[in-house]
Every structure is written in C-alpha cells, then in structure tokens.
C-alpha cells in the first residue's frame, strides 16, 4: 500500500514539475503580460474618449464666449465714435477694458485646453502604438506557449494515465 502511494506521489511530482515549467516559462509570462495590457486598453481608450469630449466641449464654449465678447467689444468701440458725453465715453472705455480682460482670460483658457487636447491625442497615439506591439507579442508568445504545451502534451497524458491507473490499483 505504501509502495503504491509513493509511486503515485512520484508520478504526481513529475506532472507538477511539467506544469511548473509551463507556468514559469517566458513564453507564458510574455503572453499573459500582453493579454492583460490588451484587456485594459478598451477601458483606457474609453476614458480618453470621455476626456477628449469634455475638453472639446470646454474649448468650444471658451471660443464661443470669446467670439461673443469680441463682438461686444467691437460694437462698443464703434459706438465710442458717436458719443459726445465724456462720462458715457469713460464708462464705455472701462467696459471695453473689462471685455479685453475677459477675452484675454478666455484665450488663455482655450490655450490651456488646447494643450490638454494635444496631451490626450499624444496619449492616444502612444496607446495605439503600444497596443499594436502588445497584439504582436500576444500572438507570437501565445503561439510559442501553445507549442511548448504541445511539446509536453504526450508526457502529461502519459503521466495522467499512469496516475489514473495507480488510483485504480
């Protein structure tokens, strides 16, 4: 009885050694690494898409507000020509100065948003490039890992059948 248990454990140890070798292989590690990256890419792209959409809306809003303020400024400047009252002219000049400050602020905001949009675009391009590399790596090392598994498949099956046989005995 003890002899049978020892023989079973010996065969089981051989099987575990094969499985350990497979799980520790560089092919498996690289294939899994690429697969994990690929699994997370969609989520990252969705986050970038949402961020890009938010930035575009903010940019369009800032540019729209800037255009409106520029139109108001132009209208006030045009009306300054026909004003005879000094107090009214002074008021309109202050109003124009305020509009200029707001336009400058919106222009800076639009510039910052534009920089952020460029950063998102750069990140998207990086993800695109990295994804291609990961796809190639997954394909290459997935095949190598499958080849490695196939190379020991006969041994595994032989050991497993030996273990089944030992279980019955």
Coordinates of N, CA, C and O in Angstrom, one line a residue:
X1 N 0.8 -1.2 0.0 CA 0.0 0.0 0.0 C 0.9 1.3 0.0 O 0.6 2.2 -0.8
X2 N 1.9 1.3 0.9 CA 2.8 2.5 1.0 C 3.5 2.6 -0.3 O 3.8 3.7 -0.8
X3 N 3.9 1.5 -0.9 CA 4.7 1.5 -2.2 C 3.8 2.1 -3.3 O 4.3 2.9 -4.1
X4 N 2.5 1.9 -3.3 CA 1.6 2.4 -4.3 C 1.5 3.9 -4.1 O 1.4 4.7 -5.1
X5 N 1.4 4.4 -2.8 CA 1.3 5.8 -2.5 C 2.6 6.5 -3.0 O 2.5 7.6 -3.6
X6 N 3.7 5.9 -2.7 CA 5.0 6.5 -3.1 C 5.1 6.6 -4.6 O 5.5 7.6 -5.2
X7 N 4.7 5.6 -5.3 CA 4.7 5.6 -6.8 C 3.8 6.7 -7.3 O 4.1 7.4 -8.2
X8 N 2.6 6.8 -6.7 CA 1.6 7.8 -7.1 C 2.2 9.2 -6.9 O 2.1 10.0 -7.8
X9 N 2.8 9.4 -5.8 CA 3.4 10.7 -5.5 C 4.5 11.1 -6.4 O 4.7 12.2 -6.8
X10 N 5.3 10.0 -6.8 CA 6.4 10.2 -7.7 C 5.9 10.7 -9.1 O 6.4 11.6 -9.7
X11 N 4.9 10.0 -9.5 CA 4.3 10.3 -10.8 C 3.6 11.7 -10.8 O 3.7 12.5 -11.7
X12 N 2.9 12.0 -9.6 CA 2.3 13.3 -9.5 C 3.3 14.4 -9.4 O 3.1 15.5 -10.0
X13 N 4.5 14.2 -8.8 CA 5.5 15.2 -8.8 C 6.1 15.5 -10.2 O 6.4 16.6 -10.5
X14 N 6.1 14.4 -11.0 CA 6.5 14.6 -12.4 C 5.5 15.6 -13.1 O 5.9 16.5 -13.9
X15 N 4.3 15.3 -12.9 CA 3.2 16.1 -13.5 C 3.3 17.6 -13.0 O 3.3 18.5 -13.8
X16 N 3.5 17.7 -11.7 CA 3.6 19.1 -11.2 C 4.8 19.8 -11.7 O 4.8 21.0 -11.9
X17 N 5.9 19.1 -11.9 CA 7.1 19.7 -12.5 C 6.9 20.2 -13.9 O 7.4 21.3 -14.3
X18 N 6.2 19.4 -14.7 CA 5.8 19.9 -16.1 C 5.0 21.1 -16.0 O 5.2 22.1 -16.7
X19 N 4.0 21.1 -15.1 CA 3.1 22.2 -15.0 C 3.8 23.5 -14.5 O 3.6 24.6 -14.9
X20 N 4.7 23.2 -13.6 CA 5.5 24.3 -13.0 C 6.4 24.9 -14.1 O 6.6 26.1 -14.2
X21 N 7.0 24.1 -14.9 CA 7.9 24.5 -16.0 C 7.0 25.3 -17.0 O 7.5 26.4 -17.5
X22 N 5.8 24.9 -17.3 CA 5.0 25.6 -18.2 C 4.6 27.0 -17.7 O 4.7 28.0 -18.4
X23 N 4.2 27.0 -16.4 CA 3.7 28.3 -15.8 C 4.9 29.3 -15.6 O 4.7 30.5 -15.6
X24 N 6.1 28.8 -15.5 CA 7.3 29.6 -15.3 C 7.9 30.1 -16.6 O 8.9 30.9 -16.6
X25 N 7.4 29.6 -17.7 CA 8.1 29.8 -19.0 C 7.9 31.3 -19.4 O 7.0 32.0 -19.1
X26 N 9.0 31.8 -20.0 CA 9.0 33.2 -20.5 C 7.9 33.4 -21.5 O 7.3 34.5 -21.6
X27 N 7.6 32.4 -22.3 CA 6.5 32.5 -23.3 C 5.2 32.8 -22.7 O 4.5 33.7 -23.1
X28 N 4.9 32.1 -21.6 CA 3.6 32.3 -20.9 C 3.6 33.6 -20.2 O 2.6 34.3 -20.3
X29 N 4.7 34.0 -19.6 CA 4.8 35.3 -18.9 C 4.5 36.5 -19.9 O 3.7 37.4 -19.6
X30 N 5.2 36.4 -21.0 CA 5.0 37.5 -22.0 C 3.7 37.5 -22.6 O 3.1 38.5 -22.9
X31 N 3.1 36.3 -22.9 CA 1.8 36.2 -23.5 C 0.7 36.8 -22.5 O -0.2 37.5 -22.9
X32 N 0.9 36.4 -21.2 CA -0.1 36.9 -20.2 C 0.1 38.4 -20.0 O -0.9 39.1 -19.9
X33 N 1.3 38.9 -20.0 CA 1.5 40.3 -19.9 C 0.8 41.1 -21.0 O 0.2 42.1 -20.8
X34 N 1.0 40.6 -22.2 CA 0.4 41.3 -23.4 C -1.1 41.2 -23.3 O -1.8 42.1 -23.6
X35 N -1.6 40.0 -22.9 CA -3.1 39.8 -22.8 C -3.7 40.8 -21.7 O -4.7 41.4 -21.9
X36 N -3.0 41.0 -20.6 CA -3.5 41.9 -19.6 C -3.5 43.3 -20.1 O -4.5 44.0 -19.8
X37 N -2.5 43.7 -20.8 CA -2.5 45.0 -21.4 C -3.6 45.2 -22.3 O -4.4 46.2 -22.3
X38 N -3.8 44.2 -23.2 CA -4.9 44.3 -24.2 C -6.3 44.3 -23.6 O -7.2 45.0 -24.0
X39 N -6.4 43.6 -22.5 CA -7.7 43.6 -21.7 C -8.0 45.0 -21.2 O -9.2 45.4 -21.1
X40 N -7.0 45.7 -20.8 CA -7.2 47.0 -20.2 C -7.2 48.2 -21.1 O -7.6 49.3 -20.8
X41 N -6.9 47.9 -22.4 CA -6.8 49.0 -23.4 C -8.2 49.7 -23.6 O -8.3 50.9 -23.7
X42 N -9.2 48.9 -23.7 CA -10.5 49.4 -24.1 C -11.0 50.4 -23.0 O -11.5 51.5 -23.3
X43 N -10.7 50.1 -21.8 CA -11.1 51.0 -20.7 C -10.3 52.3 -20.7 O -10.9 53.3 -20.6
X44 N -9.0 52.2 -21.0 CA -8.2 53.4 -21.1 C -8.6 54.2 -22.3 O -8.7 55.5 -22.2
X45 N -8.9 53.6 -23.4 CA -9.4 54.4 -24.6 C -10.7 55.0 -24.3 O -11.0 56.2 -24.7
X46 N -11.6 54.3 -23.6 CA -12.9 54.9 -23.3 C -12.7 56.1 -22.3 O -13.4 57.2 -22.5
X47 N -11.8 56.1 -21.4 CA -11.5 57.2 -20.5 C -10.9 58.4 -21.3 O -11.3 59.5 -21.1
X48 N -10.1 58.1 -22.3 CA -9.5 59.1 -23.1 C -10.6 59.7 -24.0 O -10.6 61.0 -24.2
X49 N -11.5 58.9 -24.5 CA -12.6 59.5 -25.3 C -13.4 60.4 -24.5 O -13.8 61.5 -25.0
X50 N -13.8 60.0 -23.3 CA -14.6 60.8 -22.5 C -13.9 62.1 -22.1 O -14.5 63.2 -22.2
X51 N -12.6 62.0 -21.8 CA -11.8 63.2 -21.5 C -11.7 64.2 -22.7 O -11.8 65.4 -22.6
X52 N -11.5 63.6 -23.9 CA -11.4 64.4 -25.1 C -12.7 65.1 -25.4 O -12.7 66.3 -25.8
X53 N -13.8 64.4 -25.2 CA -15.1 65.0 -25.4 C -15.4 66.2 -24.5 O -15.8 67.3 -24.9
X54 N -15.0 66.0 -23.2 CA -15.1 67.1 -22.2 C -14.3 68.3 -22.6 O -14.7 69.4 -22.5
X55 N -13.1 68.0 -23.0 CA -12.2 69.1 -23.4 C -12.7 69.8 -24.6 O -12.6 71.0 -24.7
X56 N -13.2 69.1 -25.6 CA -13.7 69.7 -26.8 C -14.9 70.6 -26.5 O -15.0 71.7 -27.0
X57 N -15.8 70.2 -25.6 CA -16.9 71.0 -25.2 C -16.4 72.3 -24.5 O -16.9 73.4 -24.8
X58 N -15.5 72.1 -23.6 CA -15.0 73.3 -22.9 C -14.3 74.2 -23.8 O -14.4 75.5 -23.7
X59 N -13.5 73.7 -24.8 CA -12.8 74.5 -25.8 C -13.8 75.3 -26.6 O -13.6 76.5 -26.8
X60 N -14.8 74.6 -27.1 CA -15.8 75.2 -28.0 C -16.6 76.3 -27.2 O -16.9 77.4 -27.7
X61 N -16.8 76.0 -25.9 CA -17.5 77.0 -25.1 C -16.6 78.3 -24.9 O -17.1 79.4 -25.0
X62 N -15.4 78.1 -24.6 CA -14.5 79.2 -24.4 C -14.3 80.0 -25.7 O -14.3 81.2 -25.6
X63 N -14.2 79.4 -26.8 CA -14.0 80.1 -28.1 C -15.3 80.8 -28.4 O -15.3 81.9 -28.9
X64 N -16.5 80.2 -28.2 CA -17.7 80.8 -28.4 C -17.9 82.1 -27.5 O -18.4 83.1 -28.0
X65 N -17.6 82.0 -26.3 CA -17.7 83.1 -25.4 C -16.7 84.2 -25.8 O -17.0 85.4 -25.7
X66 N -15.5 83.8 -26.2 CA -14.5 84.8 -26.6 C -15.0 85.5 -27.9 O -14.9 86.8 -28.0
X67 N -15.6 84.8 -28.8 CA -16.2 85.4 -30.0 C -17.3 86.4 -29.7 O -17.3 87.6 -30.2
X68 N -18.2 86.0 -28.7 CA -19.3 86.9 -28.3 C -18.7 88.2 -27.7 O -19.2 89.3 -28.0
X69 N -17.7 88.0 -26.8 CA -17.1 89.2 -26.2 C -16.4 90.1 -27.2 O -16.5 91.3 -27.1
X70 N -15.8 89.5 -28.2 CA -15.1 90.3 -29.2 C -16.1 91.1 -30.0 O -15.9 92.2 -30.4
X71 N -17.3 90.5 -30.3 CA -18.4 91.2 -31.0 C -18.9 92.4 -30.1 O -19.1 93.5 -30.7
X72 N -19.0 92.1 -28.8 CA -19.5 93.2 -27.9 C -18.5 94.3 -27.9 O -18.8 95.5 -27.9
X73 N -17.2 93.9 -27.9 CA -16.1 94.9 -27.8 C -16.2 95.8 -29.1 O -16.1 97.0 -29.0
X74 N -16.3 95.1 -30.2 CA -16.4 95.8 -31.5 C -17.5 96.8 -31.5 O -17.4 97.9 -32.0
X75 N -18.7 96.3 -31.0 CA -19.9 97.2 -31.0 C -19.7 98.4 -30.1 O -20.1 99.5 -30.5
X76 N -19.0 98.2 -29.0 CA -18.8 99.3 -28.1 C -17.8 100.3 -28.7 O -18.0 101.5 -28.6
X77 N -16.7 99.8 -29.3 CA -15.7 100.6 -29.9 C -16.4 101.5 -31.0 O -16.1 102.7 -31.2
X78 N -17.2 100.8 -31.8 CA -18.0 101.5 -32.9 C -18.8 102.6 -32.3 O -18.9 103.7 -32.9
X79 N -19.5 102.4 -31.2 CA -20.4 103.4 -30.6 C -19.6 104.5 -29.9 O -20.1 105.6 -29.7
X80 N -18.3 104.3 -29.6 CA -17.5 105.3 -29.0 C -17.3 106.5 -29.9 O -17.2 107.6 -29.4
X81 N -17.3 106.2 -31.2 CA -17.0 107.3 -32.2 C -18.2 108.3 -32.1 O -17.9 109.5 -32.3
X82 N -19.4 107.9 -31.9 CA -20.5 108.8 -32.0 C -20.9 109.3 -30.6 O -21.9 110.1 -30.6
X83 N -20.2 109.1 -29.6 CA -20.6 109.6 -28.2 C -19.9 110.9 -28.0 O -18.7 111.1 -28.2
X84 N -20.8 111.9 -27.5 CA -20.3 113.2 -27.2 C -20.0 113.4 -25.7 O -19.2 114.2 -25.3
X85 N -20.8 112.7 -24.9 CA -20.7 112.8 -23.5 C -19.4 112.1 -23.0 O -19.2 110.9 -23.2
X86 N -18.6 112.8 -22.2 CA -17.3 112.3 -21.7 C -17.6 111.2 -20.7 O -16.8 110.2 -20.7
X87 N -18.5 111.3 -19.8 CA -18.8 110.3 -18.8 C -19.3 109.0 -19.5 O -18.8 107.9 -19.0
X88 N -20.1 109.1 -20.5 CA -20.5 107.9 -21.2 C -19.4 107.3 -21.9 O -19.2 106.0 -21.9
X89 N -18.5 108.1 -22.5 CA -17.3 107.5 -23.2 C -16.4 106.8 -22.2 O -15.9 105.8 -22.5
X90 N -16.2 107.4 -21.0 CA -15.4 106.8 -20.0 C -15.9 105.5 -19.5 O -15.2 104.5 -19.3
X91 N -17.3 105.5 -19.3 CA -17.9 104.2 -19.0 C -17.7 103.1 -20.0 O -17.4 102.0 -19.7
X92 N -17.9 103.5 -21.3 CA -17.7 102.5 -22.4 C -16.2 102.1 -22.5 O -16.0 100.9 -22.8
X93 N -15.3 103.0 -22.2 CA -13.9 102.6 -22.3 C -13.6 101.6 -21.2 O -12.9 100.6 -21.4
X94 N -14.2 101.8 -20.0 CA -14.0 100.8 -18.9 C -14.6 99.5 -19.2 O -14.1 98.4 -18.9
X95 N -15.8 99.6 -19.9 CA -16.5 98.3 -20.3 C -15.6 97.6 -21.3 O -15.5 96.4 -21.2
X96 N -15.0 98.3 -22.3 CA -14.1 97.7 -23.3 C -12.9 97.1 -22.6 O -12.5 95.9 -22.9
X97 N -12.3 97.8 -21.6 CA -11.2 97.2 -20.9 C -11.6 95.9 -20.1 O -10.8 95.0 -20.1
X98 N -12.7 95.9 -19.6 CA -13.2 94.7 -18.9 C -13.4 93.6 -19.9 O -13.1 92.4 -19.6
X99 N -13.9 93.9 -21.1 CA -14.1 92.9 -22.1 C -12.8 92.3 -22.6 O -12.6 91.1 -22.8
X100 N -11.8 93.3 -22.7 CA -10.5 92.8 -23.2 C -9.9 91.9 -22.2 O -9.3 90.8 -22.5
X101 N -10.0 92.2 -20.9 CA -9.5 91.3 -19.8 C -10.2 89.9 -19.9 O -9.5 88.9 -19.8
X102 N -11.5 89.9 -20.1 CA -12.2 88.6 -20.2 C -11.8 87.9 -21.4 O -11.7 86.6 -21.4
X103 N -11.6 88.6 -22.5 CA -11.2 87.9 -23.8 C -9.8 87.3 -23.6 O -9.6 86.2 -24.0
X104 N -8.9 88.1 -22.9 CA -7.6 87.5 -22.7 C -7.6 86.3 -21.8 O -7.0 85.3 -22.1
X105 N -8.5 86.3 -20.8 CA -8.6 85.2 -19.9 C -9.2 84.0 -20.6 O -8.7 82.8 -20.5
X106 N -10.2 84.2 -21.5 CA -10.8 83.1 -22.3 C -9.8 82.6 -23.3 O -9.7 81.3 -23.5
X107 N -9.0 83.4 -23.8 CA -7.9 83.0 -24.8 C -6.9 82.1 -24.1 O -6.5 81.1 -24.6
X108 N -6.5 82.5 -22.8 CA -5.6 81.7 -22.1 C -6.2 80.3 -21.7 O -5.6 79.3 -21.8
X109 N -7.5 80.3 -21.3 CA -8.2 79.1 -21.0 C -8.3 78.2 -22.2 O -8.0 77.0 -22.1
X110 N -8.6 78.8 -23.4 CA -8.7 78.0 -24.6 C -7.3 77.4 -25.0 O -7.2 76.3 -25.4
X111 N -6.2 78.2 -24.7 CA -4.9 77.7 -25.0 C -4.5 76.5 -24.1 O -4.0 75.5 -24.5
X112 N -4.9 76.6 -22.8 CA -4.6 75.5 -21.9 C -5.4 74.3 -22.3 O -4.9 73.1 -22.2
X113 N -6.7 74.5 -22.6 CA -7.5 73.3 -23.1 C -6.9 72.7 -24.3 O -6.8 71.5 -24.4
X114 N -6.4 73.5 -25.2 CA -5.8 73.0 -26.5 C -4.6 72.2 -26.1 O -4.4 71.1 -26.7
X115 N -3.8 72.6 -25.2 CA -2.6 71.9 -24.7 C -3.0 70.5 -24.1 O -2.4 69.5 -24.4
X116 N -4.1 70.5 -23.4 CA -4.6 69.3 -22.8 C -5.1 68.3 -23.9 O -4.9 67.1 -23.8
X117 N -5.8 68.9 -24.9 CA -6.3 68.1 -26.0 C -5.1 67.5 -26.7 O -5.1 66.3 -27.1
X118 N -4.0 68.2 -26.9 CA -2.8 67.7 -27.5 C -2.2 66.5 -26.7 O -1.7 65.5 -27.2
X119 N -2.2 66.7 -25.4 CA -1.7 65.7 -24.5 C -2.5 64.4 -24.6 O -2.0 63.3 -24.6
X120 N -3.9 64.6 -24.7 CA -4.8 63.4 -24.8 C -4.5 62.7 -26.2 O -4.4 61.5 -26.2
X121 N -4.3 63.5 -27.2 CA -4.0 62.9 -28.5 C -2.7 62.2 -28.5 O -2.6 61.1 -29.1
X122 N -1.7 62.7 -27.8 CA -0.4 62.1 -27.7 C -0.5 60.8 -27.0 O 0.0 59.7 -27.4
X123 N -1.3 60.8 -25.9 CA -1.5 59.6 -25.1 C -2.3 58.5 -25.9 O -1.9 57.3 -25.9
X124 N -3.2 59.0 -26.7 CA -4.0 58.1 -27.6 C -3.1 57.4 -28.6 O -3.1 56.2 -28.8
X125 N -2.2 58.2 -29.2 CA -1.2 57.7 -30.2 C -0.3 56.7 -29.5 O 0.1 55.7 -30.1
X126 N 0.1 57.0 -28.3 CA 1.0 56.1 -27.6 C 0.3 54.7 -27.3 O 0.9 53.7 -27.5
X127 N -0.9 54.8 -26.9 CA -1.7 53.6 -26.6 C -1.9 52.8 -27.9 O -1.8 51.6 -27.9
X128 N -2.1 53.5 -29.0 CA -2.3 52.9 -30.3 C -1.1 52.1 -30.7 O -1.1 50.9 -31.1
X129 N 0.1 52.7 -30.5 CA 1.4 52.1 -30.9 C 1.6 50.9 -29.9 O 2.0 49.8 -30.4
X130 N 1.4 51.1 -28.6 CA 1.7 50.1 -27.7 C 0.7 48.9 -27.8 O 1.1 47.7 -27.6
X131 N -0.5 49.2 -28.2 CA -1.5 48.1 -28.5 C -1.0 47.2 -29.6 O -1.1 46.0 -29.5
X132 N -0.5 47.8 -30.7 CA 0.0 47.0 -31.8 C 1.1 46.1 -31.4 O 1.1 44.9 -31.7
X133 N 2.0 46.7 -30.6 CA 3.1 45.9 -30.1 C 2.6 44.7 -29.2 O 3.1 43.6 -29.3
X134 N 1.7 45.0 -28.3 CA 1.1 44.0 -27.4 C 0.4 42.9 -28.2 O 0.5 41.8 -27.9
X135 N -0.3 43.3 -29.3 CA -1.0 42.3 -30.1 C 0.0 41.4 -30.7 O -0.3 40.2 -30.8
X136 N 1.0 42.0 -31.3 CA 2.0 41.1 -31.9 C 2.7 40.2 -30.9 O 3.0 39.1 -31.1
X137 N 3.0 40.8 -29.7 CA 3.6 40.0 -28.6 C 2.7 38.9 -28.2 O 3.2 37.7 -28.0
X138 N 1.4 39.2 -28.0 CA 0.5 38.1 -27.6 C 0.4 37.0 -28.7 O 0.4 35.8 -28.3
X139 N 0.3 37.4 -29.9 CA 0.2 36.5 -31.0 C 1.5 35.6 -31.0 O 1.4 34.4 -31.1
X140 N 2.7 36.2 -30.9 CA 3.9 35.5 -31.0 C 4.1 34.6 -29.8 O 4.4 33.4 -30.0
X141 N 4.0 35.1 -28.6 CA 4.3 34.3 -27.4 C 3.1 33.4 -27.1 O 3.4 32.3 -26.5
X142 N 1.9 33.7 -27.5 CA 0.8 32.8 -27.3 C 1.1 31.5 -28.1 O 0.9 30.4 -27.6
X143 N 1.5 31.7 -29.4 CA 1.8 30.6 -30.2 C 3.0 29.8 -29.6 O 3.0 28.5 -29.6
X144 N 4.1 30.5 -29.2 CA 5.2 29.8 -28.6 C 4.8 29.0 -27.4 O 5.3 27.9 -27.2
X145 N 3.9 29.6 -26.5 CA 3.5 28.9 -25.3 C 2.6 27.7 -25.7 O 2.8 26.6 -25.1
X146 N 1.8 27.8 -26.7 CA 1.0 26.7 -27.1 C 1.9 25.6 -27.7 O 1.6 24.4 -27.5
X147 N 2.9 26.0 -28.4 CA 3.9 25.0 -29.0 C 4.6 24.3 -27.8 O 4.8 23.1 -27.9
X148 N 5.0 25.0 -26.8 CA 5.6 24.4 -25.6 C 4.7 23.4 -24.9 O 5.1 22.4 -24.6
X149 N 3.4 23.8 -24.8 CA 2.4 22.9 -24.2 C 2.3 21.7 -25.0 O 2.2 20.6 -24.5
X150 N 2.2 21.9 -26.3 CA 2.1 20.7 -27.2 C 3.3 19.8 -27.1 O 3.2 18.6 -27.2
X151 N 4.5 20.4 -26.9 CA 5.7 19.5 -26.8 C 5.7 18.6 -25.6 O 6.4 17.6 -25.6
X152 N 5.0 19.0 -24.5 CA 5.0 18.1 -23.3 C 3.6 17.5 -23.2 O 3.4 16.8 -22.2
X153 N 2.7 17.6 -24.1 CA 1.4 17.1 -24.0 C 1.4 15.6 -23.9 O 0.7 15.0 -23.1
X154 N 2.3 14.9 -24.7 CA 2.4 13.5 -24.6 C 2.8 13.0 -23.3 O 2.3 12.0 -22.7
X155 N 3.8 13.7 -22.7 CA 4.3 13.3 -21.4 C 3.2 13.5 -20.4 O 3.1 12.6 -19.5
X156 N 2.5 14.6 -20.4 CA 1.5 14.9 -19.5 C 0.4 13.8 -19.5 O -0.1 13.3 -18.5
X157 N 0.0 13.5 -20.7 CA -1.1 12.5 -20.9 C -0.6 11.1 -20.4 O -1.4 10.4 -19.8
X158 N 0.6 10.8 -20.6 CA 1.2 9.5 -20.2 C 1.2 9.5 -18.6 O 0.8 8.5 -18.0
X159 N 1.6 10.6 -18.0 CA 1.7 10.6 -16.6 C 0.3 10.6 -16.0 O 0.0 9.9 -15.0
X160 N -0.7 11.3 -16.6 CA -2.0 11.4 -16.1 C -2.7 10.0 -16.2 O -3.4 9.6 -15.3
X161 N -2.4 9.3 -17.3 CA -3.0 7.9 -17.4 C -2.4 7.0 -16.4 O -3.0 6.1 -15.9
X162 N -1.1 7.2 -16.2 CA -0.4 6.4 -15.1 C -1.0 6.7 -13.8 O -1.2 5.8 -13.0
X163 N -1.3 7.9 -13.5 CA -1.9 8.3 -12.2 C -3.3 7.7 -12.1 O -3.7 7.2 -11.0
X164 N -4.1 7.7 -13.2 CA -5.4 7.1 -13.1 C -5.3 5.6 -12.9 O -6.1 5.0 -12.1
X165 N -4.3 5.0 -13.5 CA -4.1 3.6 -13.3 C -3.7 3.3 -11.9 O -4.2 2.3 -11.3
X166 N -2.9 4.1 -11.3 CA -2.4 4.0 -9.9 C -3.6 4.2 -8.9 O -3.7 3.6 -7.9
X167 N -4.5 5.1 -9.3 CA -5.7 5.3 -8.4 C -6.5 4.1 -8.3 O -7.1 3.8 -7.3
X168 N -6.7 3.4 -9.5 CA -7.5 2.2 -9.5 C -6.9 1.0 -8.7 O -7.6 0.2 -8.2
X169 N -5.6 1.0 -8.7 CA -4.9 -0.1 -8.0 C -4.9 0.2 -6.6 O -5.1 0.0 -5.6

